Amino acid sequence: MSETEASDPFRVCFEDLSVGQVIPLGACTVDEEALTGFITTFAPRWPVEAGAPPAMVYALWTRLFTEKSSHWAQTKVLAVDGLRYMRDPPAGELLRGRMTVMGKDPVGDDKGIVIAQHDLLDEGGRLVFSCLTRALFTRRA
């Protein structure tokens, strides 16, 4: 990511992110056992052969985003909106996440809002899911 993240991975602040920056969120596989368990518990009428239902796709993105941002000085995610589900990935498919910083707004001397687009892409690079977030970050002192 940035020099700051490399030198201090526990403190990615508002100033460390730039508009247009693309940040890989990592990858995960649609696990067959997890898919079956999710459907059994949360979507009992969803056919397994249809792939991961939208709620599971959202949960996979949330996991990737949460793991990546766990060391950021992000104090709160204010909004997740503009959700788009393009397809239901089958069991065994590898999904890659990315976040693109779309805008930044300072809020006073100690905070700033980062607006970002998040995408999950399948093995062929096709869009599976996307959303927009607005998150509150701490600014450097």
mmCIF file of the C-alpha atoms, coordinates in Angstrom:
data_MODEL
# 
_entry.id   MODEL 
# 
loop_
_atom_site.group_PDB 
_atom_site.id 
_atom_site.type_symbol 
_atom_site.label_atom_id 
_atom_site.label_alt_id 
_atom_site.label_comp_id 
_atom_site.label_asym_id 
_atom_site.label_entity_id 
_atom_site.label_seq_id 
_atom_site.pdbx_PDB_ins_code 
_atom_site.Cartn_x 
_atom_site.Cartn_y 
_atom_site.Cartn_z 
_atom_site.occupancy 
_atom_site.B_iso_or_equiv 
_atom_site.pdbx_formal_charge 
_atom_site.auth_seq_id 
_atom_site.auth_comp_id 
_atom_site.auth_asym_id 
_atom_site.auth_atom_id 
_atom_site.pdbx_PDB_model_num 
ATOM 1   C CA . MET A 1 1   ? 0.000   0.000   0.000   1.00 0.00 ? 1   MET A CA 1 
ATOM 2   C CA . SER A 1 2   ? 1.896   3.078   1.159   1.00 0.00 ? 2   SER A CA 1 
ATOM 3   C CA . GLU A 1 3   ? 5.257   3.632   2.804   1.00 0.00 ? 3   GLU A CA 1 
ATOM 4   C CA . THR A 1 4   ? 3.397   4.444   6.014   1.00 0.00 ? 4   THR A CA 1 
ATOM 5   C CA . GLU A 1 5   ? 1.606   1.100   6.030   1.00 0.00 ? 5   GLU A CA 1 
ATOM 6   C CA . ALA A 1 6   ? 4.885   -0.719  5.460   1.00 0.00 ? 6   ALA A CA 1 
ATOM 7   C CA . SER A 1 7   ? 6.617   1.125   8.310   1.00 0.00 ? 7   SER A CA 1 
ATOM 8   C CA . ASP A 1 8   ? 3.639   1.277   10.683  1.00 0.00 ? 8   ASP A CA 1 
ATOM 9   C CA . PRO A 1 9   ? 1.068   -1.347  9.627   1.00 0.00 ? 9   PRO A CA 1 
ATOM 10  C CA . PHE A 1 10  ? -1.188  -0.526  12.574  1.00 0.00 ? 10  PHE A CA 1 
ATOM 11  C CA . ARG A 1 11  ? -1.864  3.041   11.566  1.00 0.00 ? 11  ARG A CA 1 
ATOM 12  C CA . VAL A 1 12  ? -3.168  3.676   8.027   1.00 0.00 ? 12  VAL A CA 1 
ATOM 13  C CA . CYS A 1 13  ? -4.690  7.135   8.351   1.00 0.00 ? 13  CYS A CA 1 
ATOM 14  C CA . PHE A 1 14  ? -6.741  9.468   6.170   1.00 0.00 ? 14  PHE A CA 1 
ATOM 15  C CA . GLU A 1 15  ? -3.621  11.030  4.623   1.00 0.00 ? 15  GLU A CA 1 
ATOM 16  C CA . ASP A 1 16  ? -2.201  7.629   3.615   1.00 0.00 ? 16  ASP A CA 1 
ATOM 17  C CA . LEU A 1 17  ? -4.984  7.024   1.099   1.00 0.00 ? 17  LEU A CA 1 
ATOM 18  C CA . SER A 1 18  ? -5.197  8.868   -2.211  1.00 0.00 ? 18  SER A CA 1 
ATOM 19  C CA . VAL A 1 19  ? -8.025  9.290   -4.697  1.00 0.00 ? 19  VAL A CA 1 
ATOM 20  C CA . GLY A 1 20  ? -7.689  6.708   -7.458  1.00 0.00 ? 20  GLY A CA 1 
ATOM 21  C CA . GLN A 1 21  ? -5.667  4.327   -5.319  1.00 0.00 ? 21  GLN A CA 1 
ATOM 22  C CA . VAL A 1 22  ? -6.620  0.674   -5.778  1.00 0.00 ? 22  VAL A CA 1 
ATOM 23  C CA . ILE A 1 23  ? -6.069  -1.514  -2.734  1.00 0.00 ? 23  ILE A CA 1 
ATOM 24  C CA . PRO A 1 24  ? -6.228  -5.307  -3.040  1.00 0.00 ? 24  PRO A CA 1 
ATOM 25  C CA . LEU A 1 25  ? -8.454  -6.764  -0.323  1.00 0.00 ? 25  LEU A CA 1 
ATOM 26  C CA . GLY A 1 26  ? -7.257  -10.330 -0.735  1.00 0.00 ? 26  GLY A CA 1 
ATOM 27  C CA . ALA A 1 27  ? -8.966  -13.430 -2.027  1.00 0.00 ? 27  ALA A CA 1 
ATOM 28  C CA . CYS A 1 28  ? -11.240 -16.176 -0.792  1.00 0.00 ? 28  CYS A CA 1 
ATOM 29  C CA . THR A 1 29  ? -12.831 -19.282 -2.225  1.00 0.00 ? 29  THR A CA 1 
ATOM 30  C CA . VAL A 1 30  ? -16.517 -20.098 -2.122  1.00 0.00 ? 30  VAL A CA 1 
ATOM 31  C CA . ASP A 1 31  ? -16.088 -23.133 0.120   1.00 0.00 ? 31  ASP A CA 1 
ATOM 32  C CA . GLU A 1 32  ? -18.522 -25.945 -0.697  1.00 0.00 ? 32  GLU A CA 1 
ATOM 33  C CA . GLU A 1 33  ? -19.081 -26.934 2.931   1.00 0.00 ? 33  GLU A CA 1 
ATOM 34  C CA . ALA A 1 34  ? -19.578 -23.303 4.000   1.00 0.00 ? 34  ALA A CA 1 
ATOM 35  C CA . LEU A 1 35  ? -21.974 -22.764 1.076   1.00 0.00 ? 35  LEU A CA 1 
ATOM 36  C CA . THR A 1 36  ? -24.075 -25.765 2.092   1.00 0.00 ? 36  THR A CA 1 
ATOM 37  C CA . GLY A 1 37  ? -24.100 -24.660 5.733   1.00 0.00 ? 37  GLY A CA 1 
ATOM 38  C CA . PHE A 1 38  ? -25.008 -21.076 4.825   1.00 0.00 ? 38  PHE A CA 1 
ATOM 39  C CA . ILE A 1 39  ? -27.889 -22.192 2.614   1.00 0.00 ? 39  ILE A CA 1 
ATOM 40  C CA . THR A 1 40  ? -29.159 -24.640 5.231   1.00 0.00 ? 40  THR A CA 1 
ATOM 41  C CA . THR A 1 41  ? -29.117 -21.974 7.927   1.00 0.00 ? 41  THR A CA 1 
ATOM 42  C CA . PHE A 1 42  ? -30.014 -18.752 6.123   1.00 0.00 ? 42  PHE A CA 1 
ATOM 43  C CA . ALA A 1 43  ? -31.562 -19.593 2.738   1.00 0.00 ? 43  ALA A CA 1 
ATOM 44  C CA . PRO A 1 44  ? -33.183 -23.028 2.987   1.00 0.00 ? 44  PRO A CA 1 
ATOM 45  C CA . ARG A 1 45  ? -35.068 -22.676 -0.320  1.00 0.00 ? 45  ARG A CA 1 
ATOM 46  C CA . TRP A 1 46  ? -31.967 -21.615 -2.299  1.00 0.00 ? 46  TRP A CA 1 
ATOM 47  C CA . PRO A 1 47  ? -30.695 -24.443 -4.574  1.00 0.00 ? 47  PRO A CA 1 
ATOM 48  C CA . VAL A 1 48  ? -27.010 -25.245 -3.876  1.00 0.00 ? 48  VAL A CA 1 
ATOM 49  C CA . GLU A 1 49  ? -26.354 -25.680 -7.591  1.00 0.00 ? 49  GLU A CA 1 
ATOM 50  C CA . ALA A 1 50  ? -27.302 -22.006 -8.113  1.00 0.00 ? 50  ALA A CA 1 
ATOM 51  C CA . GLY A 1 51  ? -24.078 -20.954 -6.333  1.00 0.00 ? 51  GLY A CA 1 
ATOM 52  C CA . ALA A 1 52  ? -23.607 -18.582 -3.418  1.00 0.00 ? 52  ALA A CA 1 
ATOM 53  C CA . PRO A 1 53  ? -26.714 -16.509 -2.634  1.00 0.00 ? 53  PRO A CA 1 
ATOM 54  C CA . PRO A 1 54  ? -26.304 -12.716 -2.458  1.00 0.00 ? 54  PRO A CA 1 
ATOM 55  C CA . ALA A 1 55  ? -26.199 -12.675 1.359   1.00 0.00 ? 55  ALA A CA 1 
ATOM 56  C CA . MET A 1 56  ? -23.230 -15.062 1.354   1.00 0.00 ? 56  MET A CA 1 
ATOM 57  C CA . VAL A 1 57  ? -21.447 -13.002 -1.314  1.00 0.00 ? 57  VAL A CA 1 
ATOM 58  C CA . TYR A 1 58  ? -21.919 -9.960  0.937   1.00 0.00 ? 58  TYR A CA 1 
ATOM 59  C CA . ALA A 1 59  ? -20.534 -11.916 3.899   1.00 0.00 ? 59  ALA A CA 1 
ATOM 60  C CA . LEU A 1 60  ? -17.456 -12.947 1.875   1.00 0.00 ? 60  LEU A CA 1 
ATOM 61  C CA . TRP A 1 61  ? -16.789 -9.320  0.880   1.00 0.00 ? 61  TRP A CA 1 
ATOM 62  C CA . THR A 1 62  ? -17.281 -8.210  4.497   1.00 0.00 ? 62  THR A CA 1 
ATOM 63  C CA . ARG A 1 63  ? -14.720 -10.747 5.676   1.00 0.00 ? 63  ARG A CA 1 
ATOM 64  C CA . LEU A 1 64  ? -12.121 -9.590  3.138   1.00 0.00 ? 64  LEU A CA 1 
ATOM 65  C CA . PHE A 1 65  ? -12.717 -5.896  3.869   1.00 0.00 ? 65  PHE A CA 1 
ATOM 66  C CA . THR A 1 66  ? -12.683 -6.402  7.645   1.00 0.00 ? 66  THR A CA 1 
ATOM 67  C CA . GLU A 1 67  ? -9.451  -8.400  7.539   1.00 0.00 ? 67  GLU A CA 1 
ATOM 68  C CA . LYS A 1 68  ? -7.709  -5.850  5.295   1.00 0.00 ? 68  LYS A CA 1 
ATOM 69  C CA . SER A 1 69  ? -8.870  -2.790  7.235   1.00 0.00 ? 69  SER A CA 1 
ATOM 70  C CA . SER A 1 70  ? -8.347  -4.218  10.721  1.00 0.00 ? 70  SER A CA 1 
ATOM 71  C CA . HIS A 1 71  ? -5.133  -2.196  11.140  1.00 0.00 ? 71  HIS A CA 1 
ATOM 72  C CA . TRP A 1 72  ? -6.427  1.026   9.588   1.00 0.00 ? 72  TRP A CA 1 
ATOM 73  C CA . ALA A 1 73  ? -7.269  4.122   11.621  1.00 0.00 ? 73  ALA A CA 1 
ATOM 74  C CA . GLN A 1 74  ? -10.817 3.699   10.367  1.00 0.00 ? 74  GLN A CA 1 
ATOM 75  C CA . THR A 1 75  ? -13.051 4.525   13.280  1.00 0.00 ? 75  THR A CA 1 
ATOM 76  C CA . LYS A 1 76  ? -16.406 3.748   11.699  1.00 0.00 ? 76  LYS A CA 1 
ATOM 77  C CA . VAL A 1 77  ? -17.989 2.663   8.427   1.00 0.00 ? 77  VAL A CA 1 
ATOM 78  C CA . LEU A 1 78  ? -20.744 5.226   8.000   1.00 0.00 ? 78  LEU A CA 1 
ATOM 79  C CA . ALA A 1 79  ? -22.500 3.689   5.009   1.00 0.00 ? 79  ALA A CA 1 
ATOM 80  C CA . VAL A 1 80  ? -22.512 0.718   2.671   1.00 0.00 ? 80  VAL A CA 1 
ATOM 81  C CA . ASP A 1 81  ? -24.760 1.365   -0.293  1.00 0.00 ? 81  ASP A CA 1 
ATOM 82  C CA . GLY A 1 82  ? -25.120 0.965   -4.038  1.00 0.00 ? 82  GLY A CA 1 
ATOM 83  C CA . LEU A 1 83  ? -24.903 -2.813  -3.664  1.00 0.00 ? 83  LEU A CA 1 
ATOM 84  C CA . ARG A 1 84  ? -24.856 -4.683  -6.981  1.00 0.00 ? 84  ARG A CA 1 
ATOM 85  C CA . TYR A 1 85  ? -24.930 -8.448  -7.319  1.00 0.00 ? 85  TYR A CA 1 
ATOM 86  C CA . MET A 1 86  ? -23.960 -9.516  -10.818 1.00 0.00 ? 86  MET A CA 1 
ATOM 87  C CA . ARG A 1 87  ? -23.829 -13.292 -10.435 1.00 0.00 ? 87  ARG A CA 1 
ATOM 88  C CA . ASP A 1 88  ? -23.904 -16.103 -7.897  1.00 0.00 ? 88  ASP A CA 1 
ATOM 89  C CA . PRO A 1 89  ? -20.437 -17.717 -7.815  1.00 0.00 ? 89  PRO A CA 1 
ATOM 90  C CA . PRO A 1 90  ? -20.369 -21.525 -7.651  1.00 0.00 ? 90  PRO A CA 1 
ATOM 91  C CA . ALA A 1 91  ? -18.650 -23.580 -4.966  1.00 0.00 ? 91  ALA A CA 1 
ATOM 92  C CA . GLY A 1 92  ? -14.909 -23.693 -5.494  1.00 0.00 ? 92  GLY A CA 1 
ATOM 93  C CA . GLU A 1 93  ? -14.670 -20.331 -7.274  1.00 0.00 ? 93  GLU A CA 1 
ATOM 94  C CA . LEU A 1 94  ? -11.904 -17.964 -6.205  1.00 0.00 ? 94  LEU A CA 1 
ATOM 95  C CA . LEU A 1 95  ? -13.011 -14.371 -5.564  1.00 0.00 ? 95  LEU A CA 1 
ATOM 96  C CA . ARG A 1 96  ? -10.641 -11.411 -5.369  1.00 0.00 ? 96  ARG A CA 1 
ATOM 97  C CA . GLY A 1 97  ? -11.535 -8.170  -3.643  1.00 0.00 ? 97  GLY A CA 1 
ATOM 98  C CA . ARG A 1 98  ? -10.365 -4.658  -4.388  1.00 0.00 ? 98  ARG A CA 1 
ATOM 99  C CA . MET A 1 99  ? -11.136 -1.213  -3.051  1.00 0.00 ? 99  MET A CA 1 
ATOM 100 C CA . THR A 1 100 ? -10.793 1.948   -5.130  1.00 0.00 ? 100 THR A CA 1 
ATOM 101 C CA . VAL A 1 101 ? -10.628 5.270   -3.292  1.00 0.00 ? 101 VAL A CA 1 
ATOM 102 C CA . MET A 1 102 ? -13.151 7.515   -5.075  1.00 0.00 ? 102 MET A CA 1 
ATOM 103 C CA . GLY A 1 103 ? -13.043 10.600  -2.861  1.00 0.00 ? 103 GLY A CA 1 
ATOM 104 C CA . LYS A 1 104 ? -11.843 12.078  0.412   1.00 0.00 ? 104 LYS A CA 1 
ATOM 105 C CA . ASP A 1 105 ? -13.263 14.850  2.558   1.00 0.00 ? 105 ASP A CA 1 
ATOM 106 C CA . PRO A 1 106 ? -11.498 16.231  5.649   1.00 0.00 ? 106 PRO A CA 1 
ATOM 107 C CA . VAL A 1 107 ? -13.825 16.772  8.603   1.00 0.00 ? 107 VAL A CA 1 
ATOM 108 C CA . GLY A 1 108 ? -12.165 19.156  11.015  1.00 0.00 ? 108 GLY A CA 1 
ATOM 109 C CA . ASP A 1 109 ? -8.582  18.719  12.149  1.00 0.00 ? 109 ASP A CA 1 
ATOM 110 C CA . ASP A 1 110 ? -8.765  15.149  13.392  1.00 0.00 ? 110 ASP A CA 1 
ATOM 111 C CA . LYS A 1 111 ? -11.075 13.197  11.019  1.00 0.00 ? 111 LYS A CA 1 
ATOM 112 C CA . GLY A 1 112 ? -11.783 12.603  7.375   1.00 0.00 ? 112 GLY A CA 1 
ATOM 113 C CA . ILE A 1 113 ? -14.273 10.644  5.289   1.00 0.00 ? 113 ILE A CA 1 
ATOM 114 C CA . VAL A 1 114 ? -13.034 8.228   2.630   1.00 0.00 ? 114 VAL A CA 1 
ATOM 115 C CA . ILE A 1 115 ? -15.461 7.234   -0.126  1.00 0.00 ? 115 ILE A CA 1 
ATOM 116 C CA . ALA A 1 116 ? -14.585 3.982   -1.858  1.00 0.00 ? 116 ALA A CA 1 
ATOM 117 C CA . GLN A 1 117 ? -15.908 1.496   -4.372  1.00 0.00 ? 117 GLN A CA 1 
ATOM 118 C CA . HIS A 1 118 ? -15.438 -2.168  -3.526  1.00 0.00 ? 118 HIS A CA 1 
ATOM 119 C CA . ASP A 1 119 ? -15.512 -4.983  -6.061  1.00 0.00 ? 119 ASP A CA 1 
ATOM 120 C CA . LEU A 1 120 ? -15.410 -8.758  -5.889  1.00 0.00 ? 120 LEU A CA 1 
ATOM 121 C CA . LEU A 1 121 ? -14.143 -10.306 -9.114  1.00 0.00 ? 121 LEU A CA 1 
ATOM 122 C CA . ASP A 1 122 ? -14.246 -13.949 -10.173 1.00 0.00 ? 122 ASP A CA 1 
ATOM 123 C CA . GLU A 1 123 ? -11.353 -15.967 -11.602 1.00 0.00 ? 123 GLU A CA 1 
ATOM 124 C CA . GLY A 1 124 ? -12.047 -14.562 -15.072 1.00 0.00 ? 124 GLY A CA 1 
ATOM 125 C CA . GLY A 1 125 ? -11.961 -10.961 -13.800 1.00 0.00 ? 125 GLY A CA 1 
ATOM 126 C CA . ARG A 1 126 ? -15.732 -10.562 -14.124 1.00 0.00 ? 126 ARG A CA 1 
ATOM 127 C CA . LEU A 1 127 ? -17.614 -8.501  -11.572 1.00 0.00 ? 127 LEU A CA 1 
ATOM 128 C CA . VAL A 1 128 ? -19.529 -10.586 -9.020  1.00 0.00 ? 128 VAL A CA 1 
ATOM 129 C CA . PHE A 1 129 ? -20.399 -7.887  -6.468  1.00 0.00 ? 129 PHE A CA 1 
ATOM 130 C CA . SER A 1 130 ? -19.775 -4.191  -5.893  1.00 0.00 ? 130 SER A CA 1 
ATOM 131 C CA . CYS A 1 131 ? -20.739 -1.544  -3.365  1.00 0.00 ? 131 CYS A CA 1 
ATOM 132 C CA . LEU A 1 132 ? -19.816 1.915   -2.168  1.00 0.00 ? 132 LEU A CA 1 
ATOM 133 C CA . THR A 1 133 ? -18.633 2.738   1.344   1.00 0.00 ? 133 THR A CA 1 
ATOM 134 C CA . ARG A 1 134 ? -18.112 5.892   3.327   1.00 0.00 ? 134 ARG A CA 1 
ATOM 135 C CA . ALA A 1 135 ? -15.779 5.490   6.280   1.00 0.00 ? 135 ALA A CA 1 
ATOM 136 C CA . LEU A 1 136 ? -14.515 7.828   8.960   1.00 0.00 ? 136 LEU A CA 1 
ATOM 137 C CA . PHE A 1 137 ? -10.721 7.856   9.378   1.00 0.00 ? 137 PHE A CA 1 
ATOM 138 C CA . THR A 1 138 ? -8.455  9.471   11.920  1.00 0.00 ? 138 THR A CA 1 
ATOM 139 C CA . ARG A 1 139 ? -6.090  12.107  10.543  1.00 0.00 ? 139 ARG A CA 1 
ATOM 140 C CA . ARG A 1 140 ? -2.406  12.269  11.421  1.00 0.00 ? 140 ARG A CA 1 
ATOM 141 C CA . ALA A 1 141 ? -1.586  14.575  14.309  1.00 0.00 ? 141 ALA A CA 1 
# 
